[in-house]
Coordinates of C-alpha atoms in Angstrom, one line a residue:
M30 CA 38.7 -70.4 -93.1
I31 CA 35.5 -72.0 -93.9
W32 CA 33.4 -70.0 -91.6
T33 CA 35.1 -66.6 -93.2
V34 CA 34.0 -68.1 -96.4
L35 CA 30.3 -68.9 -95.4
K36 CA 30.2 -65.2 -93.8
I37 CA 30.8 -64.0 -97.3
V38 CA 28.6 -66.2 -98.9
L39 CA 25.7 -65.1 -96.8
F40 CA 26.6 -61.8 -97.2
L41 CA 26.3 -61.9 -100.7
A42 CA 22.9 -63.4 -100.6
V43 CA 21.3 -61.1 -98.7
V44 CA 22.7 -58.4 -100.9
A45 CA 21.2 -60.1 -104.1
G46 CA 17.8 -60.6 -101.8
L47 CA 17.6 -57.1 -101.3
T48 CA 18.3 -56.2 -104.7
L49 CA 15.6 -58.5 -106.3
G50 CA 13.2 -57.6 -103.4
A51 CA 13.9 -53.5 -104.6
E52 CA 13.3 -54.4 -108.1
A53 CA 10.2 -56.2 -107.5
L54 CA 8.8 -53.7 -105.3
M55 CA 9.2 -50.7 -107.8
S56 CA 7.6 -52.7 -110.5
S57 CA 4.5 -53.5 -108.2
D58 CA 1.9 -51.1 -107.5
A59 CA 0.1 -52.9 -105.0
G60 CA 2.7 -53.7 -103.0
L61 CA 4.6 -56.9 -101.9
R62 CA 2.3 -60.0 -102.0
I63 CA 3.2 -62.9 -99.9
A64 CA 1.5 -66.4 -100.3
F65 CA 2.5 -69.1 -98.3
A66 CA 0.2 -72.3 -98.7
N67 CA -3.2 -71.2 -98.1
V68 CA -2.1 -68.0 -96.3
E69 CA -1.3 -64.2 -98.3
F70 CA 0.0 -61.3 -97.2
T71 CA -0.2 -58.3 -98.7
L72 CA 2.7 -55.5 -97.5
G73 CA 2.5 -51.8 -98.5
P74 CA 5.7 -50.0 -98.7
I75 CA 6.2 -48.8 -95.3
Q76 CA 5.5 -52.5 -94.3
M77 CA 8.2 -53.6 -96.8
A78 CA 10.6 -51.3 -95.1
L79 CA 10.0 -52.9 -91.5
A80 CA 9.9 -56.2 -92.9
A81 CA 13.5 -55.6 -94.6
L82 CA 15.0 -54.3 -91.2
L83 CA 13.4 -57.2 -89.3
L84 CA 15.0 -59.5 -91.9
L85 CA 18.4 -57.7 -91.1
G86 CA 17.9 -58.4 -87.6
A87 CA 17.1 -61.7 -87.6
L88 CA 20.1 -62.7 -89.9
W89 CA 22.8 -60.7 -87.7
L90 CA 21.0 -62.8 -84.9
L91 CA 21.6 -65.9 -86.7
L92 CA 25.4 -65.2 -87.7
K93 CA 25.8 -64.6 -83.7
L94 CA 24.1 -67.6 -83.0
S95 CA 26.0 -69.7 -85.4
G96 CA 29.1 -68.2 -83.9
L97 CA 28.2 -69.3 -80.5
L98 CA 27.3 -72.8 -81.5
V99 CA 30.8 -73.2 -83.3
A100 CA 32.3 -72.0 -80.1
T101 CA 30.2 -74.3 -78.0
L102 CA 31.0 -77.2 -80.3
R103 CA 34.9 -76.3 -79.9
F104 CA 34.5 -76.5 -76.1
I105 CA 32.9 -79.6 -76.1
N106 CA 35.7 -80.8 -78.2
G107 CA 37.9 -80.0 -75.5
D108 CA 38.9 -76.2 -76.1
E109 CA 38.4 -74.5 -72.7
T110 CA 38.5 -71.1 -73.9
A111 CA 36.8 -71.2 -77.0
I112 CA 33.5 -69.6 -75.3
S113 CA 35.3 -67.2 -73.6
R114 CA 37.4 -66.1 -76.5
Y115 CA 33.9 -65.8 -78.6
F116 CA 32.9 -63.1 -76.0
Q117 CA 36.4 -61.4 -76.0
R118 CA 36.7 -61.0 -79.5
S119 CA 34.9 -57.8 -79.9
R120 CA 37.1 -56.6 -76.6
R121 CA 40.3 -57.4 -78.5
K122 CA 39.1 -55.7 -81.5
R123 CA 38.5 -52.1 -79.5
G124 CA 41.6 -52.7 -77.6
F125 CA 43.7 -53.0 -80.7
D126 CA 41.6 -50.0 -82.5
A127 CA 42.5 -48.0 -79.6
L128 CA 46.2 -48.6 -79.2
T129 CA 46.3 -48.0 -83.1
E130 CA 44.9 -44.7 -82.7
G131 CA 47.4 -44.0 -79.8
F132 CA 50.3 -44.6 -81.7
I133 CA 49.2 -42.4 -84.5
A134 CA 48.8 -39.9 -81.8
L135 CA 52.1 -40.2 -80.5
A136 CA 53.8 -40.0 -83.9
S137 CA 51.5 -36.7 -84.1
D138 CA 53.3 -35.4 -81.1
D139 CA 49.7 -35.1 -79.2
G140 CA 50.8 -36.8 -76.2
D141 CA 47.5 -36.2 -74.1
K142 CA 45.5 -38.1 -76.5
A143 CA 48.0 -41.0 -76.8
L144 CA 47.8 -41.2 -73.4
T145 CA 44.1 -41.5 -73.0
K146 CA 43.9 -44.2 -75.7
A147 CA 47.0 -46.4 -74.2
R148 CA 44.8 -46.2 -70.9
S149 CA 41.6 -47.6 -72.6
A150 CA 43.8 -50.4 -74.7
E151 CA 44.9 -51.3 -71.2
K152 CA 41.6 -52.1 -69.9
L153 CA 40.8 -54.0 -73.1
L154 CA 43.7 -55.9 -74.0
E155 CA 45.6 -58.6 -71.5
N156 CA 48.8 -58.4 -73.5
R157 CA 50.3 -55.5 -71.4
T158 CA 53.4 -55.1 -73.5
L159 CA 52.1 -52.6 -76.2
T160 CA 50.0 -50.9 -73.6
N161 CA 53.6 -50.2 -71.2
L162 CA 55.2 -49.1 -74.0
L163 CA 52.5 -46.6 -75.4
I164 CA 52.1 -45.3 -71.7
A165 CA 55.4 -44.8 -71.1
Q166 CA 56.3 -43.0 -74.1
S167 CA 53.1 -41.1 -74.2
A168 CA 54.0 -39.9 -70.7
Q169 CA 57.6 -38.9 -71.6
A170 CA 56.1 -36.8 -74.5
K171 CA 53.9 -35.2 -72.3
G172 CA 56.3 -34.4 -69.5
D173 CA 55.4 -36.9 -66.8
T174 CA 58.6 -38.3 -65.9
A175 CA 57.4 -40.2 -63.0
L176 CA 54.8 -42.0 -64.8
A177 CA 56.9 -43.0 -67.6
E178 CA 59.9 -44.4 -65.2
T179 CA 57.2 -46.7 -63.8
Y180 CA 56.1 -48.1 -67.0
F181 CA 59.5 -48.2 -68.3
K182 CA 60.6 -50.5 -65.6
R183 CA 57.4 -52.6 -66.2
L184 CA 59.0 -53.4 -69.6
L185 CA 62.0 -54.9 -67.8
D186 CA 60.1 -57.7 -66.3
E187 CA 59.6 -59.2 -70.3
D188 CA 62.4 -60.6 -71.7
R189 CA 61.0 -59.0 -75.5
A190 CA 60.9 -55.5 -74.1
R191 CA 63.8 -55.0 -71.6
F192 CA 66.2 -53.5 -74.1
V193 CA 63.4 -50.9 -75.0
G194 CA 62.9 -49.9 -71.0
V195 CA 66.4 -50.1 -70.5
R196 CA 67.0 -47.6 -73.1
G197 CA 63.8 -45.4 -71.7
L198 CA 65.5 -44.9 -68.6
M199 CA 68.6 -44.3 -70.2
Q200 CA 66.9 -41.3 -71.9
Q201 CA 65.5 -40.2 -68.9
Q202 CA 68.6 -40.2 -66.9
I203 CA 70.4 -38.1 -69.6
E204 CA 67.4 -35.5 -69.6
A205 CA 67.5 -35.6 -65.8
G206 CA 71.2 -34.5 -65.7
N207 CA 72.6 -37.7 -64.3
P208 CA 75.3 -38.9 -67.0
E209 CA 76.8 -41.6 -64.6
T210 CA 74.0 -43.5 -64.3
A211 CA 73.1 -43.1 -68.1
R212 CA 76.3 -44.5 -68.8
K213 CA 75.7 -47.8 -66.6
L214 CA 72.1 -47.7 -68.3
A215 CA 73.7 -47.6 -71.8
E216 CA 76.5 -50.3 -71.1
T217 CA 73.6 -52.7 -69.8
A218 CA 71.7 -51.9 -73.2
L219 CA 74.5 -52.9 -74.8
T220 CA 74.9 -56.3 -73.3
L221 CA 71.5 -56.7 -74.0
R222 CA 71.8 -55.9 -77.4
P223 CA 75.4 -55.9 -78.8
G224 CA 76.0 -53.8 -81.7
H225 CA 73.0 -51.0 -81.4
G226 CA 74.4 -48.1 -83.2
Q227 CA 72.8 -45.6 -81.6
T228 CA 73.4 -46.8 -78.4
Q229 CA 77.1 -47.2 -78.9
D230 CA 76.8 -43.6 -79.8
T231 CA 75.3 -42.7 -77.1
L232 CA 77.6 -44.4 -74.6
M233 CA 80.3 -43.0 -76.3
A234 CA 79.3 -39.3 -75.7
L235 CA 78.7 -40.1 -72.5
Q236 CA 82.1 -41.5 -71.6
N237 CA 83.9 -38.8 -73.7
K238 CA 82.0 -36.5 -71.4
A239 CA 83.0 -37.9 -68.1
G240 CA 86.7 -38.3 -69.4
D241 CA 86.7 -42.0 -69.6
W242 CA 88.9 -42.2 -72.6
S243 CA 89.8 -46.0 -72.2
G244 CA 86.4 -46.8 -72.2
A245 CA 85.5 -44.7 -75.2
R246 CA 88.2 -46.2 -77.3
R247 CA 86.3 -49.7 -76.6
T248 CA 83.4 -48.6 -77.4
L249 CA 85.1 -47.1 -80.5
L250 CA 86.3 -50.6 -81.2
D251 CA 83.1 -52.7 -81.1
T252 CA 81.7 -49.9 -83.3
S253 CA 84.1 -50.5 -85.9
R254 CA 84.0 -54.3 -85.5
S255 CA 80.2 -53.8 -86.3
G256 CA 80.9 -52.5 -89.7
R257 CA 79.5 -48.7 -89.0
L258 CA 82.9 -47.1 -89.2
P259 CA 84.9 -47.0 -92.1
K260 CA 88.7 -47.8 -91.3
P261 CA 90.3 -44.2 -91.8
V262 CA 87.2 -42.8 -89.5
Y263 CA 88.3 -45.3 -87.1
K264 CA 92.0 -44.6 -87.0
R265 CA 91.2 -41.0 -86.7
R266 CA 88.7 -40.7 -84.1
D267 CA 90.8 -43.8 -82.0
A268 CA 93.9 -41.4 -82.5
V269 CA 92.2 -38.4 -81.0
L270 CA 90.9 -40.6 -77.9
T271 CA 94.1 -42.1 -77.4
L272 CA 95.4 -38.3 -77.3
Q273 CA 93.2 -37.2 -74.8
Q274 CA 94.0 -40.4 -72.8
A275 CA 97.6 -39.3 -73.0
Q276 CA 96.9 -36.0 -71.9
A277 CA 94.9 -37.4 -68.8
E278 CA 97.7 -39.6 -68.0
A279 CA 100.1 -36.7 -68.4
K280 CA 97.9 -34.7 -65.8
A281 CA 97.8 -37.6 -63.4
G282 CA 102.0 -37.9 -63.1
R283 CA 102.4 -41.1 -65.2
E284 CA 104.6 -39.9 -67.8
S285 CA 106.0 -42.9 -69.2
V286 CA 102.6 -44.2 -70.0
A287 CA 101.4 -40.9 -71.7
Q288 CA 104.4 -40.8 -73.8
D289 CA 103.3 -44.2 -75.2
L290 CA 100.3 -43.3 -75.7
A291 CA 100.7 -39.9 -77.4
I292 CA 103.4 -42.0 -79.5
E293 CA 100.6 -44.5 -80.5
A294 CA 98.2 -41.4 -81.6
A295 CA 100.8 -39.8 -83.7
K296 CA 101.2 -43.3 -85.4
H297 CA 97.3 -43.6 -86.1
S298 CA 97.1 -40.0 -87.3
P299 CA 100.5 -38.5 -88.4
E300 CA 98.2 -35.2 -89.4
L301 CA 96.7 -34.9 -85.7
V302 CA 98.9 -31.8 -84.8
P303 CA 98.5 -32.0 -80.9
A304 CA 99.6 -35.6 -81.1
A305 CA 102.3 -35.0 -83.3
V306 CA 103.3 -32.3 -80.7
M307 CA 103.1 -34.6 -77.5
A308 CA 105.0 -37.4 -79.4
A309 CA 107.8 -35.4 -80.4
E310 CA 108.3 -34.1 -77.4
A311 CA 108.1 -37.5 -75.7
L312 CA 110.7 -38.9 -78.3
T313 CA 113.0 -35.9 -77.4
A314 CA 112.7 -36.7 -74.1
R315 CA 113.9 -40.5 -74.7
G316 CA 117.0 -39.3 -76.8
K317 CA 114.9 -40.1 -80.2
K318 CA 115.5 -36.9 -81.9
R319 CA 115.7 -37.7 -85.3
A320 CA 112.5 -39.8 -84.6
A321 CA 110.7 -36.7 -83.2
A322 CA 111.8 -34.6 -86.3
K323 CA 110.3 -37.2 -88.7
V324 CA 107.0 -36.8 -86.8
I325 CA 107.1 -33.2 -86.9
R326 CA 108.1 -33.3 -90.8
R327 CA 105.1 -35.5 -91.3
A328 CA 102.8 -33.3 -89.4
W329 CA 104.0 -30.0 -91.2
K330 CA 103.7 -31.9 -94.7
A331 CA 99.9 -32.5 -93.7
Q332 CA 99.1 -28.8 -92.1
P333 CA 101.9 -26.3 -91.0
H334 CA 101.1 -25.1 -87.6
P335 CA 103.0 -22.5 -85.1
E336 CA 103.0 -25.5 -82.2
L337 CA 104.9 -28.0 -84.8
A338 CA 107.2 -25.3 -85.2
R339 CA 107.7 -24.7 -81.6
A340 CA 107.8 -28.4 -80.7
F341 CA 110.9 -28.7 -83.8
A342 CA 112.6 -26.1 -82.0
G343 CA 112.5 -28.1 -78.9
I344 CA 114.6 -30.8 -80.0
E345 CA 117.9 -28.9 -80.2
A346 CA 117.3 -26.5 -77.4
D347 CA 121.0 -25.4 -76.8
E348 CA 121.6 -24.5 -80.6
T349 CA 122.3 -20.8 -81.4
A350 CA 119.8 -18.6 -83.3
A351 CA 121.6 -19.2 -86.5
E352 CA 121.9 -22.9 -86.4
R353 CA 118.0 -23.2 -85.9
V354 CA 117.6 -21.0 -88.7
R355 CA 119.6 -23.3 -90.9
R356 CA 118.3 -26.0 -89.2
F357 CA 114.5 -25.0 -90.2
D358 CA 115.4 -24.4 -93.7
S359 CA 114.5 -28.1 -94.2
L360 CA 111.2 -28.1 -92.5
L361 CA 110.0 -24.7 -93.8
S362 CA 111.1 -25.7 -97.5
M363 CA 108.6 -28.6 -97.3
V364 CA 105.0 -26.2 -97.5
E365 CA 106.1 -22.8 -98.7
G366 CA 102.9 -20.8 -97.2
D367 CA 102.2 -18.2 -94.7
E368 CA 102.6 -20.2 -91.8
A369 CA 106.2 -20.9 -93.2
R370 CA 106.9 -17.5 -93.6
Q371 CA 106.1 -16.1 -90.6
T372 CA 107.9 -18.7 -88.9
R373 CA 111.1 -18.0 -90.9
A374 CA 110.6 -14.4 -90.0
E375 CA 110.5 -14.9 -86.4
L376 CA 113.6 -16.9 -86.6
L377 CA 115.6 -14.3 -88.4
I378 CA 114.3 -11.8 -85.6
A379 CA 116.0 -14.0 -83.1
A380 CA 118.8 -14.2 -85.1
E381 CA 118.6 -10.3 -85.5
D382 CA 118.8 -10.4 -89.2
F383 CA 116.3 -8.1 -89.4
P384 CA 116.3 -7.4 -93.0
A385 CA 116.1 -10.9 -93.9
A386 CA 113.0 -11.0 -91.6
R387 CA 111.4 -8.1 -93.5
R388 CA 112.0 -9.9 -97.0
A389 CA 110.7 -13.2 -95.4
I390 CA 107.6 -11.7 -94.1
G391 CA 107.0 -10.0 -97.1
D392 CA 103.4 -8.7 -97.9
L393 CA 101.6 -10.3 -95.4
H394 CA 100.8 -7.2 -93.6
E395 CA 99.0 -6.1 -96.5
R396 CA 97.6 -9.1 -98.0
L397 CA 96.7 -11.2 -94.8
P398 CA 97.1 -8.9 -91.8
S399 CA 97.0 -10.4 -88.4
Q400 CA 98.1 -9.9 -85.0
R401 CA 101.1 -11.9 -85.3
V402 CA 101.9 -10.6 -88.6
M403 CA 101.7 -7.0 -86.9
T404 CA 103.7 -8.0 -83.9
I405 CA 106.2 -9.1 -86.0
M406 CA 106.6 -6.3 -88.3
A407 CA 106.8 -4.1 -85.1
A408 CA 109.9 -6.3 -83.7
I409 CA 111.6 -5.5 -87.3
E410 CA 111.2 -2.1 -87.1
R411 CA 112.2 -1.8 -83.3
G412 CA 115.2 -4.2 -84.3
E413 CA 116.3 -1.8 -87.0
G414 CA 116.3 1.6 -85.2
S415 CA 113.0 2.9 -86.3
P416 CA 111.3 5.5 -84.2
D417 CA 109.2 4.3 -81.2
T418 CA 106.2 6.1 -83.2
V419 CA 106.6 3.4 -85.7
V420 CA 107.1 0.7 -83.4
R421 CA 103.9 1.8 -81.8
G422 CA 102.1 2.0 -84.9
W423 CA 102.3 -1.2 -85.7
L424 CA 101.2 -2.7 -82.0
A425 CA 98.4 -0.2 -82.5
R426 CA 97.3 -1.9 -85.7
A427 CA 97.4 -5.3 -83.9
L428 CA 94.8 -4.3 -81.5
T429 CA 92.4 -4.2 -84.5
A430 CA 93.9 -6.9 -86.8
P431 CA 92.1 -10.5 -86.9
R432 CA 93.6 -12.8 -84.8
G433 CA 94.7 -15.3 -87.6
P434 CA 94.2 -19.1 -87.9
Q435 CA 92.5 -20.3 -84.2
W436 CA 91.1 -23.8 -83.3
V437 CA 87.6 -23.5 -84.5
C438 CA 84.9 -25.9 -84.3
E439 CA 83.3 -26.7 -87.5
N440 CA 79.8 -27.6 -86.1
C441 CA 79.3 -24.3 -84.1
Q442 CA 82.1 -22.4 -85.0
H443 CA 83.3 -21.7 -81.6
V444 CA 86.8 -20.6 -81.3
H445 CA 88.9 -22.3 -78.6
A446 CA 92.2 -21.3 -77.0
S447 CA 93.9 -24.7 -77.5
W448 CA 92.8 -28.1 -79.1
H449 CA 90.2 -30.3 -77.5
A450 CA 88.5 -33.6 -78.5
L451 CA 84.9 -32.1 -77.4
C452 CA 83.6 -28.8 -78.5
D453 CA 83.1 -26.2 -75.2
N454 CA 80.1 -25.0 -76.9
C455 CA 78.0 -28.2 -78.5
T456 CA 80.0 -30.9 -76.9
S457 CA 80.4 -32.4 -80.8
F458 CA 83.4 -34.9 -81.1
D459 CA 86.6 -34.2 -83.0
T460 CA 85.2 -31.0 -85.2
L461 CA 88.0 -28.8 -84.5
S462 CA 90.2 -27.7 -87.1
W463 CA 92.8 -25.0 -87.4
K464 CA 91.4 -22.3 -89.7
S465 CA 90.7 -18.3 -89.5
P466 CA 87.3 -18.0 -87.6
P467 CA 84.4 -16.1 -89.4
D468 CA 85.4 -12.6 -89.8
S469 CA 82.8 -10.9 -87.1
T470 CA 84.7 -7.7 -86.6
G471 CA 83.0 -4.1 -87.3
P472 CA 83.0 -0.6 -86.4
S473 CA 84.0 -0.4 -82.7
A474 CA 81.8 1.5 -80.1
T475 CA 84.9 3.1 -78.9
G476 CA 86.5 4.1 -81.9
T477 CA 89.6 1.7 -81.9
E478 CA 90.0 1.7 -85.7
M479 CA 91.6 5.3 -85.3
L480 CA 94.2 4.2 -83.0
P481 CA 96.9 3.3 -85.2
L482 CA 96.3 6.6 -87.1
I483 CA 96.8 8.3 -83.9
V484 CA 99.6 6.3 -82.3
G485 CA 101.4 5.9 -85.7
A486 CA 101.4 9.8 -86.6
L487 CA 102.5 11.3 -83.5
P488 CA 104.6 14.3 -84.1
A489 CA 108.5 14.2 -83.4
A490 CA 109.3 15.0 -79.7
E491 CA 111.3 18.1 -79.0
P492 CA 115.1 17.4 -78.4
Q493 CA 115.9 15.6 -74.9
V494 CA 118.5 14.4 -73.2
A495 CA 119.7 10.6 -73.5
E496 CA 116.5 8.8 -71.6
P497 CA 117.1 5.0 -70.0
E498 CA 115.9 2.4 -72.5
V499 CA 112.5 1.6 -72.2
E500 CA 111.0 -1.8 -72.9
I501 CA 107.9 -2.1 -75.9
D502 CA 104.5 -2.4 -73.8
L503 CA 103.0 -5.1 -76.3
Q504 CA 99.7 -5.7 -74.2
A505 CA 98.2 -2.4 -75.8
P506 CA 99.5 0.9 -75.4
E507 CA 97.4 3.4 -74.4
P508 CA 96.4 6.5 -77.5
P509 CA 97.7 9.8 -76.0
E510 CA 95.2 12.3 -76.2
P511 CA 95.6 15.2 -78.7
A512 CA 95.2 17.9 -76.0
A513 CA 97.9 16.2 -73.9
A514 CA 100.6 16.6 -76.5
K515 CA 101.3 20.5 -75.9
P516 CA 102.0 19.8 -72.3
E517 CA 104.1 17.3 -72.6
A518 CA 106.1 19.2 -75.0
E519 CA 106.4 22.3 -72.4
E520 CA 107.5 19.8 -69.8
A521 CA 110.2 18.3 -72.0
E522 CA 111.5 22.4 -72.5
T523 CA 111.2 22.7 -68.7
I524 CA 113.2 19.5 -68.0
E525 CA 115.9 20.1 -70.9
P526 CA 117.8 22.8 -69.2
E527 CA 118.0 20.7 -66.0
A528 CA 119.8 17.8 -67.5
T529 CA 121.6 19.6 -70.1
P530 CA 124.9 21.5 -69.2
E531 CA 125.0 25.2 -70.2
P532 CA 128.0 26.0 -72.9
A533 CA 130.6 28.4 -71.6
D534 CA 129.9 30.9 -74.3
A535 CA 126.0 31.9 -73.9
S536 CA 126.2 33.9 -77.0
A537 CA 127.2 30.7 -79.3
A538 CA 124.7 28.6 -77.8
P539 CA 121.9 27.7 -80.1
P540 CA 118.1 29.0 -79.7
A541 CA 116.1 26.6 -77.8
D542 CA 113.6 25.9 -80.6
A543 CA 116.8 24.9 -83.0
P544 CA 118.5 22.1 -81.4
T545 CA 121.7 21.1 -83.0
A546 CA 123.3 17.7 -83.5
E547 CA 125.5 18.2 -80.2
A548 CA 122.3 18.4 -78.5
E549 CA 120.3 15.2 -79.5
P550 CA 120.7 11.8 -77.4
A551 CA 123.2 9.3 -78.1
P552 CA 121.0 6.2 -80.2
T553 CA 120.7 3.2 -77.7
A554 CA 121.2 0.1 -78.7
P555 CA 117.8 -1.8 -79.9
K556 CA 116.3 -4.6 -77.7
P557 CA 114.9 -7.4 -79.6
I558 CA 111.2 -8.5 -78.4
D559 CA 110.3 -11.6 -76.9
L560 CA 107.9 -13.2 -79.2
E561 CA 107.1 -15.9 -76.7
Q562 CA 106.2 -13.0 -74.4
T563 CA 104.1 -11.6 -77.5
R564 CA 102.1 -14.6 -78.1
R565 CA 101.4 -14.8 -74.4
A566 CA 99.9 -11.5 -74.6
G567 CA 97.4 -12.7 -77.5
L568 CA 99.2 -10.3 -80.2

């Protein structure tokens, strides 16, 4: 402290002397006259400037000698490193300057400059913690993975930097595509610094990708205990992980464990549809039908879903179609909406009450057309005995109709056929929701928009003999070509005389182009459409 004050005083004295000298020089025409005892010196302007420079040099030398003198006195008093520190002071200053410039370059994404400055700092500084960290991060930014790994490993030898070294190696393993090694390093990092949020998130993501659901639940619990997650968020995520663990146990053949986990997941998050479905199936298998129905009702109240209706139907698998319609009334009346109307229509179709099914579906085919709605309308038309052209028209409309609500990722809008905890596209966790995906339809290159008009407006066929019952192909009927309509009619005319017995009186026979009611085939009983097969077909 005294030495610093002395330096400031000397600096101010030099500045004051130079100021006074400059002022005297400006007021003197003959230059500067210096008289000492009996000796007198007269200096001109150039000589005065040289004298000022010499004076500054002498002052600098005096300061250095005074610093050396102080270090020598300290050495004499027992400080063995005083003189070495005096000579290394300038070296450390240049080292810290290089280190500072290196970190600034690293923050500016200039890996080459950061690495160069880090090398210079490494030569000038004895403390290698900061230089090792700067070199490791600079090499990582530059893409030199081997050099980065070498210096990250050097950080493991120091207690203060061991956590940073482990995290650096973990990040390298993630980028190299070694998730198993990265997961072990993340677990090691959390033992060194428990509660580190970013490391917890990384570890849970790695555990989810590896299918280590029990480990992910432990990590989630630690995250909740650290206060980083609100309680509702923790319950929801724990339910998702528990459901994934239940599905994994079911695939492994451990049904009892899977059922317990599914029931636990539904308890933590009643609105999670897959958990409610799996829990209801588990309770039904254990003979607890009332509890299963209660689980379905709670989930249906939060969000109606066709899988919930399927699970609710499975509670009483041996009931008749009419009994199922009556049992579903209490469920469907909880939330009146589009899903409830479609489910009620499907139940009425199964009960062969087609007029009631038409009333139940209402105007959904106009207001909210989808493949499911169009298929229901086709089944209603078929059940009421409508011509095949009408049925095919509805099925053709289903080809170009939207698919309706699906499991869509909120993060990347990727559509999934079934629910998963992780998005198949962006691997985000618990981002799937049941909704209609963004409409990406547009004019088709093959002109399929005209298919409903073509198929639904076919001309009536010529009267033929009774044909065998033909099941409706729900996949996608091929549109008939307009040019082929005439040959088909001609073929029907050529086949008809062979299949129809000739009348006894040829003169009384009606002309071929005016068929009578006796020549019409007898109507056949309509066959209901299997809706489960329809859904599997994707309609």
